[in-house]
Amino acid sequence: MTVKSKLTREIMPRTLRKILITAAVGIPTYFVTDDNGPFLGNDAEPQAWGLVLTVFISSVVIVVQYLIDVDRQLESTRLEMVAGMSRINEATELFGLVEASAVQTDVVTQLVRNATRVDRGMPALVQAFAQTEIARISTLLRELGEGNVIYEGEDRDWLLGLTANTQRSLDALSLNLVDQGITEFDGGFWTTDAGQRYLEAQRDRIREGVRIRRIFFVDRSEVESEKFRRICKMHSEIGVQVRVLTPNTLVTPLGLFDFIVFDDVVSYEVTPSPQVGEITTHTFVHTLLVLEPPQVKRRTDRFRELWELASPLA
């Protein structure tokens, strides 16, 4: 529909209504003021005065209707301006909050601008996928602000992102239940694409002066395994400080879990799925980001204790 036709459809009913109302007032007025009418009778002014009075009253009716329409339009304009100002104020407030936060303003602006590229002409599946991803990022940012963040399953993007942005240190406790494959360390995490990317990210951070330490908690029988030693060598060759911890070193190995502490401020933790029989499934129940300072400090202190108990690989 063109703008012209839309305006015509809106204006015509109002114009017709004005004409009908004016006629409904003007015609009876004419008959009432007629020199043969019941009110003026034979002593009334000539018929011309009746016409003048009719036109005057009709004009008043038209003017009153016009003023009513103007008042309605002014009220509508006022409401639109209030709504517009409200949206502007909200946008200004949100932009101010973004500038006050630690998030870079241009990154948020770029996210919003890129979101507008998802138009209604795209397939419904693509639109739904974009909505899901935006909602996921929104949930992640909200939970980061609240404290701890949990993800059902495993999220390697968190691991790689935290590693790439670490500035000072990375301390990790790696349990064989998490790292190993079906037999020992063969086919485990370190031989996967994600494991290789993680090693590469650590290599880059070490080149920038970041200290990386890793404790492998394994059974004593696995210490002499060629496959395990190969994995330790993969780490030491890129500059990772490696130590080995066995169950007999601890008074009780209960309560140990796989975690990585980044810069002593964030702990990345995964909970592996339970082992079924003799088959080790390399899957996880959930991934947890711990940001609460007291909890992170407990992980940091625990790692230092285990580091003192662990031994370099002979």
Short mmCIF file of C-alpha atoms in Angstrom, two decimals:
data_model
loop_
_atom_site.label_atom_id
_atom_site.label_comp_id
_atom_site.label_asym_id
_atom_site.label_seq_id
_atom_site.Cartn_x
_atom_site.Cartn_y
_atom_site.Cartn_z
CA MET A 1 0.00 0.00 0.00
CA THR A 2 1.38 3.41 -1.02
CA VAL A 3 1.58 6.36 1.36
CA LYS A 4 -0.97 8.24 -0.76
CA SER A 5 -3.56 5.45 -0.66
CA LYS A 6 -2.97 4.97 3.09
CA LEU A 7 -3.56 8.67 3.77
CA THR A 8 -6.66 8.60 1.57
CA ARG A 9 -8.12 5.68 3.50
CA GLU A 10 -7.45 7.45 6.80
CA ILE A 11 -8.73 10.92 5.76
CA MET A 12 -11.88 9.98 3.82
CA PRO A 13 -13.86 8.50 6.76
CA ARG A 14 -13.05 11.52 8.94
CA THR A 15 -14.10 13.95 6.19
CA LEU A 16 -17.34 12.07 5.55
CA ARG A 17 -18.08 12.05 9.27
CA LYS A 18 -17.59 15.84 9.46
CA ILE A 19 -19.93 16.37 6.51
CA LEU A 20 -22.62 14.16 8.03
CA ILE A 21 -22.40 15.84 11.44
CA THR A 22 -22.49 19.32 9.88
CA ALA A 23 -25.49 18.34 7.76
CA ALA A 24 -27.22 16.80 10.78
CA VAL A 25 -26.93 20.18 12.58
CA GLY A 26 -27.30 22.58 9.63
CA ILE A 27 -30.40 21.13 7.93
CA PRO A 28 -32.62 21.13 11.06
CA THR A 29 -31.36 24.66 11.84
CA TYR A 30 -32.51 25.88 8.45
CA PHE A 31 -36.02 24.50 8.92
CA VAL A 32 -36.24 25.85 12.46
CA THR A 33 -35.24 29.37 11.31
CA ASP A 34 -37.46 29.35 8.20
CA ASP A 35 -40.01 32.19 8.20
CA ASN A 36 -42.77 29.58 8.18
CA GLY A 37 -41.12 27.55 10.88
CA PRO A 38 -42.61 26.97 14.33
CA PHE A 39 -40.08 29.27 16.08
CA LEU A 40 -39.79 32.39 13.93
CA GLY A 41 -43.27 32.38 12.47
CA ASN A 42 -44.56 35.15 10.12
CA ASP A 43 -42.84 37.96 12.07
CA ALA A 44 -39.32 36.55 11.49
CA GLU A 45 -36.65 38.19 9.42
CA PRO A 46 -36.50 37.32 5.73
CA GLN A 47 -35.42 33.83 4.72
CA ALA A 48 -31.88 35.08 4.03
CA TRP A 49 -31.25 35.52 7.72
CA GLY A 50 -32.21 31.88 8.22
CA LEU A 51 -29.60 30.84 5.69
CA VAL A 52 -26.98 33.04 7.37
CA LEU A 53 -27.73 31.53 10.76
CA THR A 54 -27.62 28.03 9.30
CA VAL A 55 -24.24 28.66 7.69
CA PHE A 56 -22.92 30.22 10.89
CA ILE A 57 -23.98 27.32 13.07
CA SER A 58 -22.67 24.82 10.54
CA SER A 59 -19.35 26.69 10.45
CA VAL A 60 -19.16 26.58 14.23
CA VAL A 61 -19.78 22.84 14.12
CA ILE A 62 -17.00 22.39 11.54
CA VAL A 63 -14.57 24.49 13.57
CA VAL A 64 -15.41 22.58 16.75
CA GLN A 65 -14.81 19.26 14.96
CA TYR A 66 -11.55 20.61 13.58
CA LEU A 67 -10.40 21.70 17.04
CA ILE A 68 -11.31 18.29 18.45
CA ASP A 69 -9.25 16.60 15.70
CA VAL A 70 -6.32 18.97 16.33
CA ASP A 71 -6.48 18.19 20.03
CA ARG A 72 -6.48 14.46 19.33
CA GLN A 73 -3.56 14.79 16.93
CA LEU A 74 -1.62 16.87 19.44
CA GLU A 75 -2.26 14.26 22.13
CA SER A 76 -1.21 11.46 19.77
CA THR A 77 1.94 13.38 18.84
CA ARG A 78 2.68 14.01 22.50
CA LEU A 79 2.32 10.31 23.33
CA GLU A 80 4.58 9.38 20.40
CA MET A 81 7.18 11.90 21.53
CA VAL A 82 7.01 10.59 25.11
CA ALA A 83 7.44 7.02 23.86
CA GLY A 84 10.30 8.09 21.60
CA MET A 85 12.04 9.99 24.39
CA SER A 86 11.56 6.99 26.66
CA ARG A 87 13.28 4.75 24.12
CA ILE A 88 16.07 7.30 23.68
CA ASN A 89 16.52 7.56 27.44
CA GLU A 90 16.61 3.78 27.75
CA ALA A 91 19.17 3.49 24.95
CA THR A 92 21.26 6.27 26.53
CA GLU A 93 21.09 4.57 29.91
CA LEU A 94 22.12 1.21 28.43
CA PHE A 95 24.99 2.80 26.52
CA GLY A 96 26.11 4.52 29.72
CA LEU A 97 26.07 1.19 31.55
CA VAL A 98 28.15 -0.38 28.78
CA GLU A 99 30.70 2.43 28.96
CA ALA A 100 30.88 2.04 32.75
CA SER A 101 31.48 -1.72 32.49
CA ALA A 102 34.74 -3.51 31.66
CA VAL A 103 33.40 -4.62 28.28
CA GLN A 104 34.73 -2.68 25.31
CA THR A 105 32.04 -0.39 23.90
CA ASP A 106 32.98 -1.00 20.27
CA VAL A 107 32.62 -4.77 20.77
CA VAL A 108 29.05 -4.37 22.07
CA THR A 109 28.25 -1.94 19.25
CA GLN A 110 29.61 -4.42 16.73
CA LEU A 111 27.47 -7.20 18.24
CA VAL A 112 24.32 -5.10 17.91
CA ARG A 113 25.21 -4.01 14.37
CA ASN A 114 25.92 -7.58 13.29
CA ALA A 115 22.65 -8.75 14.89
CA THR A 116 20.76 -6.43 12.53
CA ARG A 117 22.17 -8.40 9.60
CA VAL A 118 19.87 -11.28 10.55
CA ASP A 119 16.79 -10.20 8.59
CA ARG A 120 13.34 -11.73 8.27
CA GLY A 121 14.12 -12.93 4.77
CA MET A 122 16.48 -15.58 6.12
CA PRO A 123 15.24 -19.16 6.67
CA ALA A 124 13.37 -19.68 9.94
CA LEU A 125 16.05 -22.13 11.10
CA VAL A 126 18.80 -19.53 10.68
CA GLN A 127 16.75 -16.92 12.55
CA ALA A 128 16.06 -19.35 15.42
CA PHE A 129 19.74 -20.33 15.58
CA ALA A 130 20.81 -16.67 15.77
CA GLN A 131 18.28 -16.04 18.55
CA THR A 132 19.59 -19.05 20.49
CA GLU A 133 23.21 -17.92 20.23
CA ILE A 134 22.39 -14.37 21.31
CA ALA A 135 20.40 -15.73 24.25
CA ARG A 136 23.32 -18.00 25.19
CA ILE A 137 25.77 -15.10 25.20
CA SER A 138 23.31 -13.00 27.20
CA THR A 139 22.93 -15.77 29.79
CA LEU A 140 26.71 -16.20 30.02
CA LEU A 141 27.27 -12.47 30.64
CA ARG A 142 24.51 -12.39 33.27
CA GLU A 143 25.93 -15.40 35.11
CA LEU A 144 29.46 -14.00 34.95
CA GLY A 145 28.17 -10.91 36.72
CA GLU A 146 26.43 -13.04 39.35
CA GLY A 147 29.39 -15.29 40.20
CA ASN A 148 29.65 -18.90 39.03
CA VAL A 149 28.69 -20.13 35.55
CA ILE A 150 27.59 -23.66 34.70
CA TYR A 151 27.26 -25.33 31.31
CA GLU A 152 25.58 -28.69 30.79
CA GLY A 153 28.18 -30.86 29.09
CA GLU A 154 31.59 -29.65 27.98
CA ASP A 155 32.47 -26.22 26.62
CA ARG A 156 35.95 -26.16 25.12
CA ASP A 157 35.48 -22.59 23.88
CA TRP A 158 35.63 -21.41 27.49
CA LEU A 159 38.85 -23.33 28.01
CA LEU A 160 40.51 -21.94 24.89
CA GLY A 161 39.21 -18.42 25.50
CA LEU A 162 40.45 -18.30 29.10
CA THR A 163 43.84 -19.70 28.07
CA ALA A 164 44.24 -17.16 25.27
CA ASN A 165 43.52 -14.29 27.67
CA THR A 166 45.56 -15.44 30.67
CA GLN A 167 48.11 -12.81 31.68
CA ARG A 168 50.11 -14.29 34.58
CA SER A 169 49.59 -17.94 35.41
CA LEU A 170 47.76 -21.16 34.63
CA ASP A 171 47.76 -23.97 37.21
CA ALA A 172 46.05 -27.24 36.30
CA LEU A 173 45.30 -30.52 38.01
CA SER A 174 44.62 -33.20 35.41
CA LEU A 175 43.02 -36.46 36.49
CA ASN A 176 43.51 -39.58 34.42
CA LEU A 177 39.73 -40.09 34.45
CA VAL A 178 39.36 -36.88 32.46
CA ASP A 179 42.44 -37.05 30.22
CA GLN A 180 42.74 -40.69 29.33
CA GLY A 181 41.18 -42.62 26.48
CA ILE A 182 39.82 -46.13 26.46
CA THR A 183 43.16 -47.55 27.60
CA GLU A 184 45.56 -45.36 29.55
CA PHE A 185 46.14 -42.03 27.71
CA ASP A 186 45.77 -43.47 24.23
CA GLY A 187 43.13 -41.54 22.28
CA GLY A 188 42.39 -39.24 25.20
CA PHE A 189 41.86 -35.50 25.25
CA TRP A 190 45.46 -34.56 24.42
CA THR A 191 45.33 -36.34 21.05
CA THR A 192 42.06 -34.70 19.99
CA ASP A 193 41.74 -31.53 17.95
CA ALA A 194 40.64 -29.61 21.05
CA GLY A 195 43.63 -30.96 23.01
CA GLN A 196 46.06 -29.89 20.30
CA ARG A 197 44.51 -26.43 20.10
CA TYR A 198 44.74 -26.15 23.88
CA LEU A 199 48.45 -27.03 23.77
CA GLU A 200 49.02 -24.48 21.03
CA ALA A 201 47.24 -21.80 23.06
CA GLN A 202 49.46 -22.63 26.06
CA ARG A 203 52.56 -22.38 23.87
CA ASP A 204 51.51 -18.89 22.79
CA ARG A 205 50.93 -17.74 26.38
CA ILE A 206 54.28 -19.15 27.56
CA ARG A 207 56.00 -17.14 24.82
CA GLU A 208 54.35 -14.07 26.36
CA GLY A 209 55.79 -14.88 29.78
CA VAL A 210 52.84 -16.71 31.35
CA ARG A 211 53.79 -19.43 33.87
CA ILE A 212 51.97 -22.71 33.27
CA ARG A 213 52.13 -25.64 35.69
CA ARG A 214 50.33 -28.98 35.35
CA ILE A 215 49.97 -31.87 37.77
CA PHE A 216 49.04 -35.25 36.31
CA PHE A 217 47.29 -37.43 38.86
CA VAL A 218 47.70 -41.02 37.63
CA ASP A 219 48.06 -44.54 38.95
CA ARG A 220 51.61 -45.61 39.72
CA SER A 221 51.47 -48.22 36.96
CA GLU A 222 50.82 -45.53 34.36
CA VAL A 223 53.87 -43.45 35.28
CA GLU A 224 56.10 -45.79 33.29
CA SER A 225 53.72 -45.95 30.36
CA GLU A 226 55.28 -44.84 27.10
CA LYS A 227 52.05 -43.14 26.07
CA PHE A 228 51.86 -41.16 29.30
CA ARG A 229 55.49 -40.09 29.02
CA ARG A 230 54.87 -39.00 25.46
CA ILE A 231 52.09 -36.72 26.64
CA CYS A 232 54.29 -35.29 29.41
CA LYS A 233 56.96 -34.60 26.80
CA MET A 234 54.41 -32.78 24.62
CA HIS A 235 53.88 -30.41 27.55
CA SER A 236 57.48 -29.95 28.63
CA GLU A 237 58.62 -29.24 25.08
CA ILE A 238 56.41 -26.14 24.91
CA GLY A 239 57.54 -24.92 28.34
CA VAL A 240 54.84 -26.31 30.66
CA GLN A 241 56.16 -27.26 34.11
CA VAL A 242 54.98 -30.84 34.67
CA ARG A 243 54.79 -32.88 37.85
CA VAL A 244 53.24 -36.25 38.59
CA LEU A 245 51.11 -37.21 41.57
CA THR A 246 50.14 -40.78 42.44
CA PRO A 247 47.50 -42.02 44.92
CA ASN A 248 50.09 -43.45 47.32
CA THR A 249 51.51 -39.94 47.79
CA LEU A 250 48.29 -38.74 49.40
CA VAL A 251 46.82 -39.74 52.73
CA THR A 252 43.50 -39.97 50.91
CA PRO A 253 42.95 -39.23 47.20
CA LEU A 254 39.24 -38.75 47.75
CA GLY A 255 37.84 -35.35 46.89
CA LEU A 256 40.25 -34.65 44.02
CA PHE A 257 38.69 -33.22 40.90
CA ASP A 258 39.96 -31.81 37.62
CA PHE A 259 40.39 -28.02 37.68
CA ILE A 260 42.40 -25.22 36.07
CA VAL A 261 43.03 -21.89 37.81
CA PHE A 262 43.65 -18.91 35.52
CA ASP A 263 45.51 -15.91 36.96
CA ASP A 264 44.33 -16.99 40.44
CA VAL A 265 40.91 -15.46 39.70
CA VAL A 266 38.93 -18.05 37.68
CA SER A 267 38.67 -21.81 38.10
CA TYR A 268 37.61 -23.97 35.17
CA GLU A 269 36.21 -27.32 36.29
CA VAL A 270 34.72 -30.30 34.48
CA THR A 271 32.76 -33.19 35.95
CA PRO A 272 33.25 -36.39 33.91
CA SER A 273 30.47 -38.85 33.28
CA PRO A 274 30.65 -42.01 35.42
CA GLN A 275 32.54 -44.93 33.95
CA VAL A 276 30.36 -47.79 32.76
CA GLY A 277 32.09 -51.12 33.32
CA GLU A 278 35.53 -51.17 31.74
CA ILE A 279 34.63 -48.60 29.09
CA THR A 280 35.78 -45.05 29.69
CA THR A 281 33.52 -42.56 27.91
CA HIS A 282 35.21 -39.22 27.24
CA THR A 283 32.07 -37.23 28.08
CA PHE A 284 31.20 -34.75 30.81
CA VAL A 285 28.20 -33.99 32.99
CA HIS A 286 28.87 -30.27 33.16
CA THR A 287 31.49 -27.54 33.00
CA LEU A 288 31.75 -24.97 35.78
CA LEU A 289 33.41 -21.55 35.89
CA VAL A 290 34.07 -20.51 39.49
CA LEU A 291 34.55 -16.78 40.06
CA GLU A 292 33.78 -16.47 43.77
CA PRO A 293 37.11 -15.31 45.33
CA PRO A 294 36.91 -17.60 48.43
CA GLN A 295 36.26 -20.66 46.26
CA VAL A 296 39.02 -19.76 43.80
CA LYS A 297 41.44 -19.25 46.69
CA ARG A 298 40.67 -22.74 47.98
CA ARG A 299 41.56 -24.17 44.55
CA THR A 300 44.75 -22.11 44.46
CA ASP A 301 45.81 -23.23 47.94
CA ARG A 302 44.96 -26.83 47.12
CA PHE A 303 47.07 -26.72 43.96
CA ARG A 304 50.07 -25.38 45.90
CA GLU A 305 49.79 -28.21 48.40
CA LEU A 306 49.58 -30.82 45.64
CA TRP A 307 52.45 -29.20 43.74
CA GLU A 308 54.70 -29.66 46.76
CA LEU A 309 53.67 -33.29 47.05
CA ALA A 310 54.04 -34.04 43.33
CA SER A 311 57.37 -34.98 41.72
CA PRO A 312 58.95 -34.14 38.38
CA LEU A 313 58.82 -37.01 35.90
CA ALA A 314 62.12 -38.88 36.16
#
